Every structure is written in structure tokens, then in C-alpha cells.
């Protein structure tokens, strides 16, 4: 019982240290991590490189593959792109094993000391992120040391050592053990850490460790498979692809490559079993990728047959496209995709506004009804995105990203209000049609001219948000001033027409309500633009000067 308690304590420290180090690396990478993901193309080799790099940063192949499932579910990533990233994630996760296999326990107290001092006294967020990396590094190796000390007494139990040796003769049992442990702890790096702890005390030979290692690679697929439950068919295919890739690799190694790998790693390091296991882990994943990369398209086709189309599935009915809870593990990417979803909501509001105005001028009931239907979708999108931002704000996110979330809250509410004004105009259009009212020619031309200016202002605001372009945002403010001038001018023209009797009172009231709603849309455009300006503090300071 003492061994189990100490082992679990060491494992807990190991996992916490690994997560803390990964969080620190991810925060330090920040926008760079977003740019790494944007490198993805249909080129599967680029996908492998991106997957390896991202996994090395976030210190978890499971987190990377879950994120891939989220991307595929959101329609941002295709299956050919996904398989490249999944292959790369398997390579990236070997970094942790290589690091742990090195005897760096003596560095742990130094890293912890420096990290804690930096974290307590540093004011810069970047320095604090570096401190988190150092603290995580120190805790990870402290946990590894605990696990080594915990398993040391097991060398006295001949039954235990005999059982471990038996896995070399019964590799299927070793694979099942590795699979089971990894599936339970939900981390191949943690199960690899335990394997390295046993090997460091001379408890397990390489021949017994290899089947367990193969099983761990299959067990790491459990996390992505669980995350794909309830997701789209392509997301389930992405998770299944991960499983298929690792099973094929394991079969190839079990049947053909175990002996050559054993000879190679023994030649590289004849005495240190921990280094032999870590090198085997790296070679297993690198060789798997090299062997199966040319057959990536066939693996995609096989997966599509394993997860076939269903008649009752209709993915076009999804309310959201770019956001997914699986991406919250990588906050910088999740925030970037939330901006994309916000822009999608913004374009829906723009379409709704255009349909409302067309419905008014053309007296089209179809376009007016479409505005009311679209408004329901906009309101639903607002609720979903705000709930998602709330979850994101509670994640392990950087200070800059929290400020970005706060600004996005306001932007989403502004976009929703644009949808409300479109609905107001649609209701006024209904009144015009129901009462058979008509605008004067001059009034209709003025409304169309003002509407075009307002829509241009709103589109410019959305573009500024998409590109984070302060110059475009400043242009929005100038355009809104022109809209204000138009409103004043058109009100005067309208009063003149009323006095001349060329416009009815009822139509005149609706005219004034419409230009008022249009002017409010331009105000919300300015609010969106202002959030873009304040998001860039350096540029904002230069604008003030």
C-alpha cells in the first residue's frame, strides 16, 4: 500500500508538472501557436511538422488529437490535413519521454527555486510564463524521482519482477497492460514515465518494455475517441484515424521491426535501459510516420469505410461552425476561432439588414420573413458564443487573452443589436405592406443612399475586426460621421416634403424610424471599431499623439 500511495503521489506530481510546463509554453507561444496552426495546408507533410511542433509545445499528444477532432468537427480542418497533424503529434509526444529519460533530477530544485522567485517578483506576464515553465519542469522531475523511489522496493519481490519479464514472452499481455494504464491515466507521457521509473531501478528489461510501449501508443487514442462522442461524422473519423494509425504501426513493429529496433537502441546505449526505452519510443513513432505517410490517403479511405455516412445525419443544421469545447485546451487558438464565429454572426446580421431593406423597398414578404428567421439564429449564436467565452475565460489563459475576451463580449452584443435593428426595419416594412403605404421617390432614394453608406461602414468594421486593422477601424469612425451628417440632412429634407404635402404622415413616421435605425447601426459599427483600436495599445498611443 505504501508503494502504491507513493507511486500515485509521484504520478500526480509528474502530471501536474507536465501540465504546468505545457501551459507555460503555450502562453509563451501565444499568437505564435495560432500562426503555427494557420500553416496547415492540404500538404500532409506540413501537417506532420505542425502536429509535432504543437505537441512539443502543449506537452500532450492527447490534447493535440482532441484539438484536431475539434477542428474537424468545426469544419476548419479536413481529414487529409488531420491525419498529418495526428502523425506529427505521435512524434511530438516523444520529446517528454526523451526529457524524462535523462538524469536531470539534480536540476529540479534549481529550476523550482528560480521559477518560484521569478513568479513571485516578476511583473511582466512573459516572465511569469517562463517561471511557470521552470516550476513545471522542476515538479515534473520531482514527481519522476518520487516514482523511482516508490518502485525501488519492488526489486525485492521476485514474483513482480518475474511477471514483468513474462511480458517479453507474452507480448499481447504487455500491449494490453500498456493500453489499460494509458487509458486510465489519459496520458501516454505519464504511463511512459512509470515505465521509465521501473526501468531505472532495473525492474523491467527492454524486451518486456517494448510491448507495453506499443500498448501505450494505442491507449493514448482513448482520449480522442471519447471526445469524438456526439461530434460530427468527420470528427469521429479523425479520432478513428488516430486509432487505425497506431494499431497498424504496432502490428508492423510486432511482426517485423522489434528485433532491428532492439539491436539499434542497444547499440546506441548498451547499459541504460531508460535511454533504450525512450529511444525505442522515438524510433517507433518516427518510423511509423515514415512508413505510413505515403499511405495516408488509403488510411483516410479506410477510416471513411469504418465510420460510414448515416442517412439521419445532417451537419448543415449546426448553429456554430468554428467553436468547439475541445479547443479550450489551447486557449489562444480557441479565442482566434471565436473571432471567426463572431465574424460569421456579423455577416448574418449584415445579410439580415440587406434583406430587411430590400423587403421594404421591393415590398417583398419573402425577404421580410427571412429577416425574422435569421434574427432567431443570430440570438442563438449570441448566447452560444457568450457561453463559450465564459468557459474560455475560466481556462488557463493569458492576461492579454482575457482582455481580448472582454472586448469580444462587447462586440458580440453590438452585432446582436445590428440584428435587432434589421428586425425593426423588417417590422416597419410589414407595416408599409399591410397598410399599402408608399414612400416618395426622393425619400426612397435617400433611404437607399443612407443604407448603402451604413452597410459599407458596418462591413468595414467587420473587416477591421477580422484583420485587427486599426487604420480600417479609424476609417469606420470617419464614415460614421458622414452617416450622422446624412441623417441630419435627410430629416430636414423630409420635413420640407411634409410641409409641401408630397409625403403622407404615416409614411413619414416610418421614414424617420428607418433612418434612426440605420444611424444606430452605424453607431454599433463604431463600437466594434473602437474595440479593435483599444486592442492595439501601441497603435492607440500613436493615434493619441
XYZ file of C-alpha atoms in Angstrom:
545
model
C 0.000 0.000 0.000
C 2.887 2.361 0.799
C 4.372 1.685 -2.655
C 1.019 2.418 -4.344
C 0.478 5.647 -2.379
C 3.990 6.917 -3.128
C 3.682 5.906 -6.782
C 0.347 7.725 -7.137
C 1.801 10.784 -5.389
C 4.775 10.804 -7.735
C 2.499 10.295 -10.731
C 0.315 13.204 -9.577
C 3.340 15.488 -9.335
C 4.578 14.264 -12.725
C 1.231 15.020 -14.415
C 0.846 18.387 -12.693
C 4.389 19.412 -13.598
C 3.895 18.336 -17.208
C 0.603 20.269 -17.475
C 2.094 23.362 -15.814
C 5.118 23.295 -18.108
C 2.815 22.818 -21.121
C 0.603 25.731 -20.042
C 3.641 27.962 -19.617
C 4.989 27.002 -23.050
C 1.569 27.554 -24.601
C 1.166 31.003 -23.026
C 4.672 31.947 -24.115
C 3.895 30.835 -27.653
C 0.530 32.680 -27.631
C -0.116 34.149 -31.056
C 2.765 32.093 -32.482
C 0.802 28.917 -31.740
C -2.115 30.373 -33.709
C 0.207 31.098 -36.639
C 1.601 27.548 -36.465
C -1.916 26.141 -36.875
C -2.539 28.539 -39.772
C 0.399 26.934 -41.622
C -1.840 23.947 -42.262
C -2.454 23.252 -45.910
C -3.517 20.212 -47.875
C 0.168 19.215 -47.718
C 0.251 16.279 -45.298
C 3.998 16.747 -44.620
C 3.336 20.265 -43.327
C 0.632 18.741 -41.142
C 3.163 16.326 -39.631
C 5.560 19.192 -38.821
C 2.754 21.293 -37.316
C 1.479 18.354 -35.242
C 4.960 17.611 -33.875
C 5.627 21.259 -33.035
C 2.260 21.903 -31.376
C 2.540 18.712 -29.293
C 6.053 19.657 -28.210
C 4.624 22.999 -27.034
C 1.499 21.792 -25.233
C 3.237 18.621 -23.966
C 0.386 16.253 -24.779
C -0.397 14.245 -27.899
C -3.855 13.538 -26.449
C -4.555 17.275 -26.205
C -3.366 17.772 -29.787
C -5.537 14.982 -31.183
C -8.562 16.173 -29.190
C -7.936 19.631 -30.635
C -7.770 18.086 -34.123
C -11.121 16.379 -33.500
C -12.486 19.814 -32.548
C -11.082 21.413 -35.709
C -12.559 18.686 -37.915
C -15.881 18.920 -36.073
C -15.893 22.681 -36.718
C -15.131 22.143 -40.398
C -11.865 24.100 -40.142
C -9.668 21.094 -40.913
C -10.135 18.327 -43.480
C -9.383 14.645 -42.849
C -6.229 14.689 -45.087
C -4.940 17.611 -43.002
C -5.952 15.888 -39.761
C -4.007 12.690 -40.431
C -0.801 14.687 -40.920
C -1.249 16.501 -37.601
C -2.091 13.221 -35.802
C 1.072 11.588 -37.178
C 3.085 14.613 -36.090
C 1.525 14.531 -32.612
C 2.867 10.995 -32.123
C 6.372 12.289 -32.873
C 5.969 15.384 -30.691
C 4.983 13.364 -27.622
C 8.341 11.548 -27.658
C 10.019 14.802 -26.525
C 8.649 14.299 -23.000
C 9.945 10.704 -22.816
C 13.386 11.765 -24.065
C 13.488 14.562 -21.484
C 12.399 12.294 -18.621
C 14.884 9.542 -19.554
C 17.759 11.958 -18.965
C 19.099 12.134 -15.412
C 18.086 15.740 -14.708
C 16.712 15.249 -11.174
C 19.516 17.398 -9.773
C 18.264 20.302 -11.899
C 14.753 20.124 -10.394
C 15.449 22.121 -7.167
C 17.317 24.789 -9.152
C 14.503 25.119 -11.689
C 11.904 25.254 -8.890
C 13.856 27.884 -6.939
C 14.421 30.170 -9.925
C 10.872 29.635 -11.171
C 9.203 30.455 -7.848
C 11.326 33.593 -7.336
C 10.527 34.803 -10.855
C 6.809 34.065 -10.438
C 6.570 35.898 -7.102
C 8.511 39.015 -8.022
C 8.205 39.417 -11.794
C 5.720 41.972 -13.097
C 5.888 41.032 -16.768
C 3.420 38.361 -17.889
C 6.076 36.929 -20.243
C 8.467 36.431 -17.330
C 5.695 34.734 -15.324
C 5.103 32.339 -18.225
C 8.815 31.440 -18.232
C 8.542 30.943 -14.465
C 5.641 28.511 -14.989
C 7.779 26.515 -17.432
C 10.608 26.280 -14.877
C 8.263 25.380 -11.997
C 6.566 22.743 -14.172
C 9.968 21.330 -15.153
C 11.006 21.121 -11.508
C 7.766 19.495 -10.336
C 7.842 17.010 -13.262
C 11.296 15.716 -12.309
C 10.444 15.758 -8.601
C 7.456 13.541 -9.416
C 9.711 11.288 -11.505
C 12.108 10.981 -8.558
C 9.167 10.068 -6.275
C 8.067 7.321 -8.692
C 11.598 5.911 -8.890
C 11.837 5.820 -5.091
C 8.344 4.291 -4.820
C 9.075 1.337 -7.145
C 12.560 0.632 -5.779
C 11.348 -1.816 -3.060
C 9.615 -3.892 -5.766
C 13.024 -5.297 -6.771
C 12.817 -7.466 -3.635
C 9.597 -9.148 -4.852
C 10.641 -11.912 -7.239
C 7.039 -12.538 -8.317
C 6.702 -8.948 -9.546
C 9.964 -8.967 -11.494
C 9.113 -12.372 -12.993
C 5.732 -11.029 -14.101
C 7.391 -8.071 -15.854
C 9.900 -10.362 -17.581
C 6.994 -12.548 -18.757
C 5.661 -9.674 -20.869
C 8.670 -10.190 -23.140
C 7.483 -13.739 -23.816
C 3.763 -12.833 -23.941
C 3.748 -9.510 -25.855
C -0.061 -9.453 -26.207
C -0.343 -9.167 -22.410
C 2.219 -6.349 -22.449
C 0.241 -4.465 -25.113
C -2.973 -4.870 -23.091
C -1.219 -3.639 -19.925
C 0.193 -0.574 -21.690
C -3.189 0.144 -23.268
C -5.019 -0.220 -19.935
C -2.676 2.037 -17.940
C -2.706 4.795 -20.591
C -6.490 4.597 -20.991
C -6.891 5.029 -17.209
C -4.420 7.901 -16.658
C -5.355 9.513 -20.043
C -1.715 10.307 -20.793
C 0.870 8.281 -22.689
C 3.583 10.528 -21.230
C 2.504 9.586 -17.673
C 2.435 5.835 -18.421
C 5.805 6.221 -20.161
C 7.082 7.962 -17.021
C 6.053 4.968 -14.905
C 7.716 2.604 -17.391
C 10.932 4.639 -17.220
C 10.770 4.670 -13.415
C 10.606 0.856 -13.388
C 13.450 0.552 -15.900
C 15.641 2.968 -13.912
C 15.510 0.546 -10.962
C 16.397 -2.443 -13.147
C 12.927 -3.950 -12.752
C 11.999 -4.351 -16.413
C 14.131 -5.386 -19.397
C 13.800 -3.783 -22.829
C 12.169 -6.917 -24.301
C 9.288 -6.593 -21.813
C 9.082 -2.798 -22.056
C 8.536 -2.706 -25.834
C 5.099 -4.434 -25.887
C 3.952 -2.156 -23.050
C 5.238 0.833 -25.051
C 3.239 -0.301 -28.092
C 0.118 -0.643 -25.944
C 0.617 2.865 -24.565
C 0.581 4.277 -28.087
C -2.776 2.608 -28.724
C -4.125 3.629 -25.295
C -3.482 7.306 -25.979
C -6.210 7.127 -28.666
C -8.885 6.612 -25.990
C -8.940 10.327 -25.096
C -9.675 11.456 -28.660
C -12.219 8.647 -29.160
C -14.105 9.729 -26.033
C -14.005 13.375 -27.132
C -15.498 12.469 -30.523
C -18.672 11.020 -28.979
C -21.603 13.121 -30.133
C -19.452 15.001 -32.658
C -19.828 15.088 -36.452
C -19.021 12.029 -38.559
C -15.750 13.611 -39.747
C -14.715 14.299 -36.139
C -15.367 10.635 -35.306
C -13.366 9.698 -38.382
C -10.436 11.838 -37.186
C -10.414 10.054 -33.811
C -10.716 6.643 -35.516
C -7.869 7.584 -37.863
C -5.617 8.067 -34.828
C -6.524 4.576 -33.594
C -6.060 2.946 -37.017
C -2.659 4.598 -37.488
C -1.337 3.394 -34.118
C -2.760 -0.141 -34.484
C -1.172 -0.557 -37.940
C 2.137 0.751 -36.586
C 2.013 -1.648 -33.640
C 1.331 -4.626 -35.927
C 4.244 -3.670 -38.208
C 6.620 -3.406 -35.241
C 5.394 -6.571 -33.529
C 5.748 -8.678 -36.663
C 8.811 -7.166 -38.370
C 10.703 -4.379 -36.585
C 11.031 -5.299 -32.887
C 14.364 -7.129 -33.289
C 16.025 -4.475 -35.518
C 14.886 -1.707 -33.121
C 16.168 -3.655 -30.110
C 19.564 -4.092 -31.761
C 19.759 -0.417 -32.747
C 18.840 1.109 -29.360
C 21.115 -1.372 -27.545
C 23.958 -0.337 -29.829
C 23.248 3.381 -29.179
C 23.208 2.914 -25.383
C 24.329 -0.569 -24.226
C 23.734 -0.115 -20.469
C 20.976 2.444 -19.740
C 17.575 0.738 -20.208
C 15.728 4.053 -19.665
C 17.508 5.612 -22.626
C 16.877 2.453 -24.675
C 13.124 2.696 -23.970
C 12.995 6.433 -24.735
C 14.898 5.898 -27.998
C 12.611 2.988 -28.906
C 9.605 5.235 -28.298
C 11.012 7.907 -30.601
C 12.023 5.421 -33.309
C 8.636 3.675 -33.111
C 6.761 6.895 -33.846
C 9.192 8.364 -36.378
C 9.445 5.117 -38.376
C 5.649 4.675 -38.219
C 5.189 8.100 -39.781
C 7.829 7.466 -42.466
C 6.308 4.082 -43.342
C 2.646 5.107 -43.332
C 2.892 8.675 -44.655
C 2.819 7.524 -48.307
C -0.378 5.591 -47.485
C -2.138 8.453 -45.689
C -4.869 8.677 -48.356
C -5.562 4.960 -48.002
C -5.852 5.346 -44.215
C -8.365 8.176 -44.752
C -10.382 5.953 -47.130
C -10.273 3.039 -44.663
C -11.496 5.302 -41.868
C -14.351 6.581 -44.028
C -15.459 2.969 -44.515
C -15.151 2.241 -40.784
C -17.245 5.345 -39.979
C -19.739 5.445 -42.873
C -22.332 8.072 -43.741
C -25.671 7.872 -41.976
C -28.944 8.864 -43.547
C -30.144 10.627 -40.397
C -27.066 12.858 -40.138
C -27.384 16.453 -41.312
C -24.399 18.587 -40.375
C -25.685 21.647 -42.249
C -28.090 22.327 -39.387
C -25.240 23.153 -36.970
C -25.695 26.570 -35.376
C -21.976 27.167 -34.831
C -19.163 26.343 -37.221
C -15.831 27.456 -35.766
C -16.043 26.998 -31.988
C -15.814 23.719 -30.111
C -15.257 22.891 -26.428
C -12.371 20.599 -27.414
C -10.317 23.654 -28.413
C -10.451 25.242 -24.949
C -7.338 23.210 -24.052
C -5.472 25.593 -26.381
C -6.953 28.994 -25.397
C -5.086 31.120 -27.972
C -6.492 29.017 -30.828
C -9.934 28.837 -29.218
C -10.030 32.648 -28.980
C -8.970 33.002 -32.617
C -11.785 30.690 -33.710
C -14.262 32.584 -31.537
C -13.392 35.710 -33.524
C -14.162 33.736 -36.713
C -17.521 32.678 -35.274
C -18.216 36.274 -34.259
C -17.472 37.423 -37.817
C -19.829 34.727 -39.108
C -22.515 36.098 -36.780
C -21.688 39.603 -38.002
C -22.187 38.584 -41.631
C -25.539 37.039 -40.756
C -26.577 40.383 -39.253
C -25.382 42.127 -42.438
C -27.418 39.771 -44.633
C -30.420 40.314 -42.388
C -30.051 44.092 -42.705
C -29.813 43.858 -46.506
C -32.908 41.633 -46.687
C -34.844 43.995 -44.428
C -34.067 46.985 -46.630
C -34.751 45.070 -49.855
C -38.010 43.821 -48.372
C -39.016 47.417 -47.595
C -38.112 48.946 -50.959
C -39.297 45.973 -53.040
C -42.278 45.176 -50.771
C -41.132 41.542 -50.628
C -42.810 39.418 -47.941
C -40.315 36.592 -48.537
C -37.305 38.767 -47.688
C -39.050 40.258 -44.659
C -39.855 36.786 -43.289
C -36.247 35.699 -43.827
C -35.153 38.559 -41.532
C -37.269 37.222 -38.653
C -35.895 33.699 -39.169
C -32.315 34.976 -39.326
C -32.804 37.044 -36.175
C -33.597 33.867 -34.203
C -30.325 32.322 -35.431
C -28.386 35.491 -34.531
C -29.828 35.471 -30.993
C -28.968 31.779 -30.601
C -25.443 32.408 -31.873
C -25.030 35.264 -29.404
C -25.957 33.020 -26.462
C -23.699 30.148 -27.589
C -20.673 32.380 -28.260
C -21.049 34.263 -24.961
C -21.326 30.963 -23.044
C -18.214 29.721 -24.861
C -16.299 32.901 -23.986
C -17.298 32.463 -20.354
C -15.847 28.924 -20.360
C -12.737 30.204 -22.128
C -12.236 32.979 -19.562
C -12.151 30.323 -16.797
C -9.451 28.303 -18.596
C -5.714 28.698 -18.080
C -5.451 31.760 -20.311
C -3.016 34.663 -20.529
C -3.817 38.186 -19.301
C -3.805 39.595 -22.856
C -6.296 36.944 -23.974
C -8.613 37.796 -21.062
C -8.662 41.416 -22.250
C -9.442 40.141 -25.759
C -12.364 38.113 -24.377
C -13.771 41.159 -22.568
C -13.696 43.197 -25.785
C -15.271 40.354 -27.756
C -18.178 40.242 -25.283
C -18.993 43.846 -26.198
C -18.550 43.244 -29.938
C -20.954 40.283 -29.912
C -23.592 42.369 -28.163
C -23.122 45.152 -30.744
C -23.600 42.677 -33.590
C -26.743 41.309 -31.948
C -28.115 44.865 -31.753
C -27.455 45.276 -35.504
C -29.654 42.199 -35.992
C -32.310 43.827 -33.797
C -32.286 46.974 -35.956
C -32.645 44.803 -39.065
C -35.675 43.219 -37.410
C -37.062 46.680 -36.594
C -36.771 47.692 -40.265
C -38.452 44.414 -41.306
C -41.356 45.178 -38.967
C -41.649 48.652 -40.493
C -41.627 47.023 -43.951
C -44.523 44.814 -42.828
C -46.447 47.920 -41.743
C -45.804 49.535 -45.143
C -47.124 46.449 -46.966
C -50.093 45.840 -44.654
C -51.269 49.448 -44.925
C -50.342 49.828 -48.591
C -48.139 52.835 -47.850
C -45.575 54.202 -50.273
C -42.518 56.400 -49.946
C -41.885 59.353 -52.211
C -39.263 58.872 -54.896
C -36.895 61.286 -53.141
C -37.447 59.557 -49.780
C -36.739 56.077 -51.233
C -33.546 57.338 -52.894
C -32.373 58.915 -49.628
C -33.050 55.708 -47.684
C -31.138 53.660 -50.236
C -28.209 56.089 -50.210
C -28.036 56.138 -46.423
C -28.434 52.355 -46.240
C -25.504 51.830 -48.657
C -23.312 54.103 -46.543
C -24.337 52.322 -43.319
C -23.715 48.861 -44.767
C -20.295 49.991 -46.049
C -19.480 51.299 -42.561
C -20.581 48.048 -40.915
C -18.663 45.875 -43.417
C -15.559 47.992 -42.834
C -15.939 47.442 -39.064
C -16.157 43.666 -39.555
C -13.102 43.739 -41.816
C -11.193 45.744 -39.194
C -12.131 43.091 -36.613
C -11.069 40.250 -38.888
C -7.688 41.802 -39.763
C -7.172 43.618 -36.427
C -6.532 46.661 -38.619
C -6.507 49.951 -36.692
C -6.427 52.044 -39.876
C -9.658 50.436 -41.072
C -11.169 50.948 -37.624
C -10.307 54.668 -37.768
C -11.901 54.821 -41.220
C -15.139 53.464 -39.694
C -15.268 56.397 -37.281
C -14.949 58.884 -40.152
C -17.617 57.045 -42.164
C -19.989 57.159 -39.202
C -19.594 60.933 -39.038
C -20.793 61.051 -42.652
C -23.811 58.908 -41.702
C -24.665 61.363 -38.904
C -24.481 64.249 -41.377
C -26.740 62.349 -43.789
C -29.304 61.731 -41.042
C -29.485 65.449 -40.180
C -29.724 66.421 -43.852
C -32.412 63.840 -44.638
C -34.529 64.817 -41.651
C -34.569 68.385 -42.972
C -35.468 67.182 -46.474
C -38.244 65.058 -45.015
C -39.718 67.985 -43.068
C -39.655 70.014 -46.279
C -41.584 67.282 -48.134
C -44.125 67.095 -45.328
C -44.700 70.839 -45.498
C -45.104 70.600 -49.266
C -47.579 67.705 -48.895
C -45.541 65.344 -51.101
C -45.297 62.739 -48.325
C -48.025 61.262 -46.087
C -47.792 61.461 -42.283
C -47.888 57.655 -41.826
C -45.154 57.041 -44.413
C -43.184 59.931 -42.926
C -43.178 58.393 -39.445
C -41.856 55.114 -40.858
C -39.199 57.012 -42.866
C -37.917 58.680 -39.679
C -37.873 55.345 -37.805
C -35.869 53.735 -40.611
C -33.152 56.410 -40.754
C -32.987 56.310 -36.952
C -32.399 52.528 -37.038
C -29.789 52.911 -39.773
C -27.962 55.579 -37.777
C -27.915 53.256 -34.749
C -26.349 50.502 -36.893
C -23.502 52.880 -37.766
C -23.102 53.644 -34.032
C -22.661 49.932 -33.308
C -20.142 49.777 -36.156
C -18.122 52.452 -34.352
C -18.314 50.426 -31.122
C -16.864 47.397 -32.940
C -14.121 49.567 -34.482
C -13.298 51.128 -31.108
C -12.724 47.674 -29.607
C -10.230 46.979 -32.426
C -8.394 50.244 -31.710
C -8.173 49.676 -27.946
C -6.944 46.105 -28.515
C -3.741 47.519 -30.010
C -2.305 49.661 -27.225
C 0.835 50.708 -29.053
C -1.051 51.906 -32.111
C -3.626 53.516 -29.879
C -0.931 55.560 -28.165
C 0.401 56.728 -31.535
C -3.117 57.709 -32.626
C -3.482 59.860 -29.494
C -0.165 61.577 -30.175
